[in-house]
mmCIF file of C-alpha atoms and ligand atoms in Angstrom:
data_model
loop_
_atom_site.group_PDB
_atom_site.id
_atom_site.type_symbol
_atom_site.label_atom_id
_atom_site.label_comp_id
_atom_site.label_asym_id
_atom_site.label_seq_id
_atom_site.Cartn_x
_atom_site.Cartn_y
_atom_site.Cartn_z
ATOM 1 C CA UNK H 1 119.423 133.745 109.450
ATOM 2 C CA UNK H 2 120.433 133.088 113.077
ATOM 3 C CA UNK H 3 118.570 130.455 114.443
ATOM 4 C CA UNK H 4 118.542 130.841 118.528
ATOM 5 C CA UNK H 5 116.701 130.518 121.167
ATOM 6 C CA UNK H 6 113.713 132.165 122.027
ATOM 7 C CA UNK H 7 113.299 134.061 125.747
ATOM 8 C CA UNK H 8 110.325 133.491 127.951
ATOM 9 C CA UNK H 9 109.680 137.486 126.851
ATOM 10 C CA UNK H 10 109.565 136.018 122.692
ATOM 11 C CA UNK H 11 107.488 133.454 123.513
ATOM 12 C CA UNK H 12 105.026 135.375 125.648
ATOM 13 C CA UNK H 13 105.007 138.116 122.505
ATOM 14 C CA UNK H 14 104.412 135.207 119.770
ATOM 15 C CA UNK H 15 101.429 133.638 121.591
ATOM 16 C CA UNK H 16 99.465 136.625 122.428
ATOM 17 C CA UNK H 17 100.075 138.518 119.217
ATOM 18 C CA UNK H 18 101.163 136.084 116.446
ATOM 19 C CA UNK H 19 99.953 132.832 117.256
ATOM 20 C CA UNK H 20 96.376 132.245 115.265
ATOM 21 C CA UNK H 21 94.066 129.378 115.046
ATOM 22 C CA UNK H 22 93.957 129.482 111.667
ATOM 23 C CA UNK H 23 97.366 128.369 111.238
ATOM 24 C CA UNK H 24 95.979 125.001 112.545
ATOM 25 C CA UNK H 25 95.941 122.289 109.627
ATOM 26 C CA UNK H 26 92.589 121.096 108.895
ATOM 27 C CA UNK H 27 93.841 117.153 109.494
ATOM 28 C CA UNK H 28 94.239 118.771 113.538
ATOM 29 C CA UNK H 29 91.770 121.354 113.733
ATOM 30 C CA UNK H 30 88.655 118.766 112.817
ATOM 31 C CA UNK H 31 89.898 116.250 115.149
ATOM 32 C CA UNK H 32 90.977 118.508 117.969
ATOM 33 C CA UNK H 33 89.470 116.662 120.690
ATOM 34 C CA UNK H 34 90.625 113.366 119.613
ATOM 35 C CA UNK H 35 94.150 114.128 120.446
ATOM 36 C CA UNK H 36 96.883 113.922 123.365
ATOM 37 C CA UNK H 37 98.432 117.407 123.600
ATOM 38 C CA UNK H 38 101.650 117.520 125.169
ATOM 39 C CA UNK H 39 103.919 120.733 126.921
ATOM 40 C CA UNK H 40 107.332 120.866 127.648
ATOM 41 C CA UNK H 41 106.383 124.116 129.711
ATOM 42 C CA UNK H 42 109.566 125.939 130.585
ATOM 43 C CA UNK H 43 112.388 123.998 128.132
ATOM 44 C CA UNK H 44 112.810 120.950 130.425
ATOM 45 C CA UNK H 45 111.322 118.463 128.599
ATOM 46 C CA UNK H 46 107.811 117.550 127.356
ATOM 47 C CA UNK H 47 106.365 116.513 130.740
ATOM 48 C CA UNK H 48 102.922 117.929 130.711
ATOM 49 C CA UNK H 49 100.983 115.056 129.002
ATOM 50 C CA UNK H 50 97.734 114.114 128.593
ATOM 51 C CA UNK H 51 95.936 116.858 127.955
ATOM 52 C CA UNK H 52 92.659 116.898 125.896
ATOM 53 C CA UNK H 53 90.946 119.918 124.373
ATOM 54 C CA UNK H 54 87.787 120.020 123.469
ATOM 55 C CA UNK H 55 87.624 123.159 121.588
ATOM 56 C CA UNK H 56 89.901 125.461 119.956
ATOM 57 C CA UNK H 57 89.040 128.393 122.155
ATOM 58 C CA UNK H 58 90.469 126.100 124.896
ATOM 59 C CA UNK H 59 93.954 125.818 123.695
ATOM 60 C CA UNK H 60 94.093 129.091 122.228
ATOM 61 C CA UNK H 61 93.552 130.267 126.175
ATOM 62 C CA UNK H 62 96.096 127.339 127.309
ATOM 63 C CA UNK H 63 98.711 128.629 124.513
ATOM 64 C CA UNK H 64 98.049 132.292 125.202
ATOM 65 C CA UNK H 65 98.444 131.795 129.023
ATOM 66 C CA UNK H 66 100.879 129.443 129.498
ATOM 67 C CA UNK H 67 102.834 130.446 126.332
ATOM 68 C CA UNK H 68 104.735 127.655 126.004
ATOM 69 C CA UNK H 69 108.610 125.807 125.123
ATOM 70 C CA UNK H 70 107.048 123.781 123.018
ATOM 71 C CA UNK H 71 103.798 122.713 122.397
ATOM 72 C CA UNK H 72 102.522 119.209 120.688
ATOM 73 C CA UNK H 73 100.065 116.624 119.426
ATOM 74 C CA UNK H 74 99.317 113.142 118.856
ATOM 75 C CA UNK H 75 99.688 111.246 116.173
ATOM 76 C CA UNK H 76 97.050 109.570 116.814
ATOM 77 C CA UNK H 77 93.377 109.780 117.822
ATOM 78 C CA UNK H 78 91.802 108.723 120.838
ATOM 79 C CA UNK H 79 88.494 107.626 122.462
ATOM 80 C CA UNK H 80 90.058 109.288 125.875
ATOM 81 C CA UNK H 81 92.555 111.109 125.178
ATOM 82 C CA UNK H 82 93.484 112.651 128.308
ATOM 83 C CA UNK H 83 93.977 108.713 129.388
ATOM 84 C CA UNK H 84 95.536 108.113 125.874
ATOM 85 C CA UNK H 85 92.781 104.972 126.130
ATOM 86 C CA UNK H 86 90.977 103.646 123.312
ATOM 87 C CA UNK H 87 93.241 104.214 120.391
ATOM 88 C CA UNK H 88 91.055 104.555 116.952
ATOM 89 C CA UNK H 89 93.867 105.339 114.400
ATOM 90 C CA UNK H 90 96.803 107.335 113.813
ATOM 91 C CA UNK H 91 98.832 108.854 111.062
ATOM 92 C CA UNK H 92 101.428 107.970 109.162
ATOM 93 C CA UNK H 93 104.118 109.843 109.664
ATOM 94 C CA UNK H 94 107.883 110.318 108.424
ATOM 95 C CA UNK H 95 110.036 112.901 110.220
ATOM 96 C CA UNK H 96 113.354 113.934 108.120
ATOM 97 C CA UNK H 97 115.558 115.899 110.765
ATOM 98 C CA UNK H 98 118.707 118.087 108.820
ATOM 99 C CA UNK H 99 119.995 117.996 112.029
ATOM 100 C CA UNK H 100 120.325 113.856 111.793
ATOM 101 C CA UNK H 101 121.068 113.363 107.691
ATOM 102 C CA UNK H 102 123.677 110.855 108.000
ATOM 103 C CA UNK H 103 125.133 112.627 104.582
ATOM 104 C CA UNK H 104 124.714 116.643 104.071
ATOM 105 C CA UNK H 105 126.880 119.441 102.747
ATOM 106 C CA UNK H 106 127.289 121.788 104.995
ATOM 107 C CA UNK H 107 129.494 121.943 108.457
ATOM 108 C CA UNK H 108 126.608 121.640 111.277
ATOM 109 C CA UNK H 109 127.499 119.511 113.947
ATOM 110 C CA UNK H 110 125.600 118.552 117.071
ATOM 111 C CA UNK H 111 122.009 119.358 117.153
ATOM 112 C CA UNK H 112 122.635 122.552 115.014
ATOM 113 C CA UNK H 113 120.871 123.363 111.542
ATOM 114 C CA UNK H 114 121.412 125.721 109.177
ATOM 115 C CA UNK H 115 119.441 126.456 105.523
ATOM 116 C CA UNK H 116 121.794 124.770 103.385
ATOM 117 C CA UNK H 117 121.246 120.945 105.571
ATOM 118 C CA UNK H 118 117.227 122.173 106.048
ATOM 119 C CA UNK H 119 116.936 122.422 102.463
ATOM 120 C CA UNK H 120 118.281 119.272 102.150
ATOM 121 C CA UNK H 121 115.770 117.973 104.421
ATOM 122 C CA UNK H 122 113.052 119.564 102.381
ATOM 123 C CA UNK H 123 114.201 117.621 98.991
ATOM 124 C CA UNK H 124 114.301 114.176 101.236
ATOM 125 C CA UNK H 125 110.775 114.445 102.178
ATOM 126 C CA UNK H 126 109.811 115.307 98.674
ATOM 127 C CA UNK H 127 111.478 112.369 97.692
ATOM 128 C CA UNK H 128 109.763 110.091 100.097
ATOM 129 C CA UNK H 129 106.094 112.040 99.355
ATOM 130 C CA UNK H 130 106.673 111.112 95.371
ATOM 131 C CA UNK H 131 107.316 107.391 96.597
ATOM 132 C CA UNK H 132 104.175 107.367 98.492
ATOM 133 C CA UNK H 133 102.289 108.741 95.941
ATOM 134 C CA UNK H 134 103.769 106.955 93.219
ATOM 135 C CA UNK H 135 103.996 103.378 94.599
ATOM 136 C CA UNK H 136 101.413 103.671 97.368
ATOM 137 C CA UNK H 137 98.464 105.537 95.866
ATOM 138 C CA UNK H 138 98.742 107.540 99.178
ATOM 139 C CA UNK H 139 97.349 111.240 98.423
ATOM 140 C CA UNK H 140 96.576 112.888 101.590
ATOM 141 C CA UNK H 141 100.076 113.822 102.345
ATOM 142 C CA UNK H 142 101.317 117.269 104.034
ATOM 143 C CA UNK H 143 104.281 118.777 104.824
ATOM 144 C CA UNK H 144 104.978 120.611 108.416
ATOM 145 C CA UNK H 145 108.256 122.712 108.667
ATOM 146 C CA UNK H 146 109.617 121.193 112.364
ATOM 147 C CA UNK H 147 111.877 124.087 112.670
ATOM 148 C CA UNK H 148 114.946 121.538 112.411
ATOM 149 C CA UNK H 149 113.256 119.610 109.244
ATOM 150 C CA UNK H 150 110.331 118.524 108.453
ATOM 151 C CA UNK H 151 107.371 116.275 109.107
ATOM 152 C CA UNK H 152 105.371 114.571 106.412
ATOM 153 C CA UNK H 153 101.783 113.411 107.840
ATOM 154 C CA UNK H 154 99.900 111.142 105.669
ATOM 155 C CA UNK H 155 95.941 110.853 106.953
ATOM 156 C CA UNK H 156 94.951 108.194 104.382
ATOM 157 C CA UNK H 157 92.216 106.018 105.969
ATOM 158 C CA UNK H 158 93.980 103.052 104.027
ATOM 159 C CA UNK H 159 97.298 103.543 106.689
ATOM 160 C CA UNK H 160 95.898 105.067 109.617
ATOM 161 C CA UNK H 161 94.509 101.567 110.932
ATOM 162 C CA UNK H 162 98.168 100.433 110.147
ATOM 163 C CA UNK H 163 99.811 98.406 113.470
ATOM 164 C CA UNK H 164 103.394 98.869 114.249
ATOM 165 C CA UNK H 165 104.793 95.852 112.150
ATOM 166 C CA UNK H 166 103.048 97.393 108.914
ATOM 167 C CA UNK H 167 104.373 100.512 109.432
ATOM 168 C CA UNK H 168 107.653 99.564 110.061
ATOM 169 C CA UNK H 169 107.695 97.732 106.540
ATOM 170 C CA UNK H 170 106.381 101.178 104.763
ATOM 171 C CA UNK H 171 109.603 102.401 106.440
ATOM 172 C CA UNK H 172 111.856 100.125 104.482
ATOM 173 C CA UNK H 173 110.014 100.556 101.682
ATOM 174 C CA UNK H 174 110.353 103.924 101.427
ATOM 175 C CA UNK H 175 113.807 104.603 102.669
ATOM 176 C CA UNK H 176 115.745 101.604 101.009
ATOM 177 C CA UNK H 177 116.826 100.040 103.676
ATOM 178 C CA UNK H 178 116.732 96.239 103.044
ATOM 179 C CA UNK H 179 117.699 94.573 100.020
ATOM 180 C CA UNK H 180 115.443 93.578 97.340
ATOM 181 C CA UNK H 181 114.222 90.189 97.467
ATOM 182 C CA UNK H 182 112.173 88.189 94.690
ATOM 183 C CA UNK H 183 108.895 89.215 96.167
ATOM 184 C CA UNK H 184 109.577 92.914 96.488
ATOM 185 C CA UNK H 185 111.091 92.891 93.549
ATOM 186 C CA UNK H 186 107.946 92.444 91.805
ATOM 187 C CA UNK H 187 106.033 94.564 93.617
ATOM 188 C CA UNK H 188 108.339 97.602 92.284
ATOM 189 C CA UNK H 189 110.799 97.814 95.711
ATOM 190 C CA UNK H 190 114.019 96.889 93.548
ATOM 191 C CA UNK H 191 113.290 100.233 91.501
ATOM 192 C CA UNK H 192 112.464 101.967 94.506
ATOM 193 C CA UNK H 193 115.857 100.841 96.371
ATOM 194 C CA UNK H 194 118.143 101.725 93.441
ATOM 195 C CA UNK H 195 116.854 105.098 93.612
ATOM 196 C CA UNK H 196 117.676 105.758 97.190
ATOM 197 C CA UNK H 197 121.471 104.030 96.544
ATOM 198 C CA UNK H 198 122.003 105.903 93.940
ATOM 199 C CA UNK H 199 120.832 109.160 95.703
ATOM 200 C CA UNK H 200 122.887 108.195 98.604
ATOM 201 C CA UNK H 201 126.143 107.502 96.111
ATOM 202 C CA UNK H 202 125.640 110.661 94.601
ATOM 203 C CA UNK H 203 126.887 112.423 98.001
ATOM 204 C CA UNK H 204 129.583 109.739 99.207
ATOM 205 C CA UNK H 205 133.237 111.056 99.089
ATOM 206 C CA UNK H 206 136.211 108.952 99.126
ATOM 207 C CA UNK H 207 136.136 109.699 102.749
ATOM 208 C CA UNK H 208 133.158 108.180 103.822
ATOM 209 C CA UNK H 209 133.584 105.032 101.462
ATOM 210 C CA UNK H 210 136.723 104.233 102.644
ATOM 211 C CA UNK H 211 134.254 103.587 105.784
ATOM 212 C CA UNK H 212 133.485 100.443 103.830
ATOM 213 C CA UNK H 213 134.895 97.617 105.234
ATOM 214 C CA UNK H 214 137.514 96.076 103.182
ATOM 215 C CA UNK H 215 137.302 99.418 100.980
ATOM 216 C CA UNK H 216 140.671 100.063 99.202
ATOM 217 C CA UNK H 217 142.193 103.999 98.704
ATOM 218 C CA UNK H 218 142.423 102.990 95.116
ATOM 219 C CA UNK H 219 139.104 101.328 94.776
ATOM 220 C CA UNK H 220 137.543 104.584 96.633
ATOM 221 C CA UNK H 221 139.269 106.983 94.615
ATOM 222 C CA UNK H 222 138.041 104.751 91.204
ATOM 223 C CA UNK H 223 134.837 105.039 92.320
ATOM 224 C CA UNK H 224 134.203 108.654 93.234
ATOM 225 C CA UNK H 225 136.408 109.543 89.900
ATOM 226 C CA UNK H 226 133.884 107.794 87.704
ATOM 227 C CA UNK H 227 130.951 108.546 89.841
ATOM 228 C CA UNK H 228 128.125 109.064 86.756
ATOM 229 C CA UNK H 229 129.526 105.633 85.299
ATOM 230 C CA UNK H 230 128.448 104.305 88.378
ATOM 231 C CA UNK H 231 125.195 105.869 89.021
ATOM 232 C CA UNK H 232 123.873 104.885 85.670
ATOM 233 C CA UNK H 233 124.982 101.294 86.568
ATOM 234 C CA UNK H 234 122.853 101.521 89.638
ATOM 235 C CA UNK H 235 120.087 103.521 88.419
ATOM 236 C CA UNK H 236 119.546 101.059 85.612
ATOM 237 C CA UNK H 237 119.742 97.856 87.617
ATOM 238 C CA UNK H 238 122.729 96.959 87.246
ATOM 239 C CA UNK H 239 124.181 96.848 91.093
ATOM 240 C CA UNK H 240 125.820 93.537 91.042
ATOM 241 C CA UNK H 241 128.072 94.604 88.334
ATOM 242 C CA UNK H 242 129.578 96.554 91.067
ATOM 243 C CA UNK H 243 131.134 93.231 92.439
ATOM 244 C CA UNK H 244 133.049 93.066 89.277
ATOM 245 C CA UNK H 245 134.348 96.834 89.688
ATOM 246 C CA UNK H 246 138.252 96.630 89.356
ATOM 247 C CA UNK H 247 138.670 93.854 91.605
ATOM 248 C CA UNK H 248 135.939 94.646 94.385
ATOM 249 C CA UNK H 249 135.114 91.403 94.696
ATOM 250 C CA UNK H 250 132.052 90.017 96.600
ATOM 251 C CA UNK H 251 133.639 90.534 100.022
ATOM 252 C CA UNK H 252 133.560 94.306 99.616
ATOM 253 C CA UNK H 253 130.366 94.364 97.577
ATOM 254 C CA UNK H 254 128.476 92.631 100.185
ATOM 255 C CA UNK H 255 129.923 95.246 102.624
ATOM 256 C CA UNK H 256 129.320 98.845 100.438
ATOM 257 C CA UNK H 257 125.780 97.565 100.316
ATOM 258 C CA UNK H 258 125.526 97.275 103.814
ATOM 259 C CA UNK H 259 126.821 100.554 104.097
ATOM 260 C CA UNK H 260 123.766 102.336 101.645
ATOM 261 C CA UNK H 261 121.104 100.300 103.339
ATOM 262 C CA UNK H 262 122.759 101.673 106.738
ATOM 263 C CA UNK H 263 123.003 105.151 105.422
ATOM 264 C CA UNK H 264 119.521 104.997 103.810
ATOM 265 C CA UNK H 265 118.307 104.761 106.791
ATOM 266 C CA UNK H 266 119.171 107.554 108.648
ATOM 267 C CA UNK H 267 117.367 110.211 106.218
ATOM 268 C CA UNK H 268 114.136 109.158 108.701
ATOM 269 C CA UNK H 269 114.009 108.115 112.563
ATOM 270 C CA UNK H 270 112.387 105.121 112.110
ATOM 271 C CA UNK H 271 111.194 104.873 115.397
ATOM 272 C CA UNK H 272 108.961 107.660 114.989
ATOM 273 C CA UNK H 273 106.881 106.015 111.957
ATOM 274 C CA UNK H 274 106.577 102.860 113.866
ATOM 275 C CA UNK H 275 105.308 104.744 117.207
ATOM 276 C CA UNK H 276 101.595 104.762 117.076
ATOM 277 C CA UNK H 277 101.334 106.918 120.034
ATOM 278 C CA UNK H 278 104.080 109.948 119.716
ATOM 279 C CA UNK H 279 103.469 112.893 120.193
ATOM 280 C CA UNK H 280 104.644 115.750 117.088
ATOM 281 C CA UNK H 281 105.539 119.579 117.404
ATOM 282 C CA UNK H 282 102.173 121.308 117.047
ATOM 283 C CA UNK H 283 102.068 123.401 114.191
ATOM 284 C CA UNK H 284 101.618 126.893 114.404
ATOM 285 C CA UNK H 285 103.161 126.597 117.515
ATOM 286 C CA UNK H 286 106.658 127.914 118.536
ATOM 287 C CA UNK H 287 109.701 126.028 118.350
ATOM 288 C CA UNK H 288 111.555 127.967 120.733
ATOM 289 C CA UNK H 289 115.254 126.214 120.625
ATOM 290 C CA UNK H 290 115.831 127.593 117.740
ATOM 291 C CA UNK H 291 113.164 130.673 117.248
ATOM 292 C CA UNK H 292 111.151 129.168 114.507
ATOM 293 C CA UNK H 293 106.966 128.433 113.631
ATOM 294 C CA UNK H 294 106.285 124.700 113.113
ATOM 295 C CA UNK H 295 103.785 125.177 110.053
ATOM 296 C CA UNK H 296 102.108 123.915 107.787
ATOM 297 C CA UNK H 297 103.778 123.800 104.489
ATOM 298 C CA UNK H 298 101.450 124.070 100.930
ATOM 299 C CA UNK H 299 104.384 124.700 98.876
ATOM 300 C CA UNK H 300 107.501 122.468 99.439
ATOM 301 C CA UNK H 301 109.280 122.896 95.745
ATOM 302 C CA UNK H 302 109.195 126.872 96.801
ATOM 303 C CA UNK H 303 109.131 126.771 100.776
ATOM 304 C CA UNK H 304 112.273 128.726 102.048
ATOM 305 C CA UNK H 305 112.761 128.556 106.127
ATOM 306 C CA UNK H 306 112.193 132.795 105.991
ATOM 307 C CA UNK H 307 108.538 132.056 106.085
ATOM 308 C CA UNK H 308 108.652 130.490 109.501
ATOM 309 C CA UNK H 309 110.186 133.299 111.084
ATOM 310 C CA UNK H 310 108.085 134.935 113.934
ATOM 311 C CA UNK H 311 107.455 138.201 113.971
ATOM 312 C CA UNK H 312 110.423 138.605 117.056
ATOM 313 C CA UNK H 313 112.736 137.023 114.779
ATOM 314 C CA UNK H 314 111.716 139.881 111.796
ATOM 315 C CA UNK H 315 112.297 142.817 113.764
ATOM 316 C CA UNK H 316 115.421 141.504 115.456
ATOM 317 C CA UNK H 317 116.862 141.566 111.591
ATOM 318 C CA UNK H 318 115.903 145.116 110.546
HETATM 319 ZN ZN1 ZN P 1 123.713 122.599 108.204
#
């Protein structure tokens, strides 16, 4: 599927034939007028802020109207928010971009996606989901297709009254991207973090270790060679006997760790988790960079990126 832009003509077409309140999440829809919408009207930028609807009808009209770039929401929910004054709480959100995996399979470069690094999007933010569920008795978790990866947006109450610094630590948690100390061991982290080295091993080639500083050809090629050796090392605890590993020495050990907790993370922007006040693509809105419905998604295992082509995009392939 070509993903490419969408002309003022598309976007006009999508909003005032395709574009249906329905395909609102719930989460949104019952707290409409709670939230900062934002516009980037005409593919400049998101400038048009602070906007507050109070009923659906009203953006439907906006959207239909205005058709616009790109259309989004806050996080979070406001006393006023057309003044974004009197915060009250906001989600928790992750956002996995294929366009930023720091490892992925295919060729993309720049801010291009394709399915192959989208799908491996989709199968990070399952991973992350399980952790939350598993570890953080979190259950009110859904999926949104971006159109360049996904967004999982948890509306708990236990996180939504969550500050910055809290957040930020459910970040680390959930990537891997600290190591394990005594207290987090205990509280099931260590477990946690092995999983995300090992996934993260899993895709290194001897290229990227030899990124590693102090990282020897040999030593790279060694490890990539017995690569499943490894990964059951890892996965069952044993990390440190990586130091050990034909004369890596702590030096080098020190420094490959670095490197996964680096790597780790960059499956997530950070920042956006932390930011109690961004704004996210709208879904069932257009993303128009690349011709694509932010939506909702019920079924990640089975969610393929043909479902969030607009109607445009459908006839353009026949
Ligand atoms: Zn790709």
């Amino acid at each position: 599927m070509q993903l490419r832009e969408a002309t003022p003509e598309e976007r006009l077409q999508f909003y005032k034939e395709e574009w249906n309140k329905r395909d609102l999440p719930d989460f949104i829809l019952h707290t409409l007028s709670l939230r900062e919408f934002g516009f980037d009207l005409d593919g400049t930028g998101p400038s048009h802020r602070y906007n507050q609807f109070m009923t659906v009808e009203q953006l439907a009209d906006f959207l239909r109207n205005k058709a616009p770039y790109a259309a989004y929401a806050s996080v979070a929910l406001y006393e006023q928010p057309s003044m974004r004054k009197g915060w009250l709480k906001s989600e928790l959100v992750f956002d996995v971009d294929a366009k930023d995996l720091p490892l992925k399979s295919c060729s993309c470069v720049g801010g291009a996606v394709c399915e192959q690094c989208l799908n491996e999007a989709r199968q990070v933010a399952i991973q992350f989901a399980e952790t939350m569920r598993s570890d953080l008795d979190l259950h009110n978790i859904n999926f949104v297709f971006s159109g360049r990866g996904f967004h999982i947006r948890v509306t708990d109450e236990s996180v939504m009254a969550f500050e910055q610094a809290e957040r930020a630590q459910l970040v680390e948690y959930i990537t891997g991207c600290v190591i394990p100390t005594d207290v987090t061991i205990t509280l099931g982290y260590s477990r946690v973090f092995r999983g995300r080295v090992a996934r993260t091993f899993e895709r290194l080639d001897e290229q990227r270790l030899l990124q590693v500083h102090g990282m020897r050809n040999a030593l790279a090629q060694q490890l990539v060679k017995e690569r499943e050796r490894v990964l059951t090392a890892i996965r069952a605890g044993r990390l440190s006997d990586l130091e050990n590993y034909n004369g890596m020495g702590p030096k080098t050990f020190r420094n490959l760790l670095e490197f996964f907790i680096r790597l780790n993370s960059e499956f997530t922007d950070g920042k956006v988790t932390i930011d109690t006040k961004r704004i996210l693509r709208l879904p069932s809105s257009l993303h128009s960079g690349v011709s694509m419905k932010c939506m909702l998604v019920r079924d990640m295992e089975r969610f393929s990126i043909e479902e969030a082509a607009p109607k445009f995009v459908r006839e353009r392939m026949q």
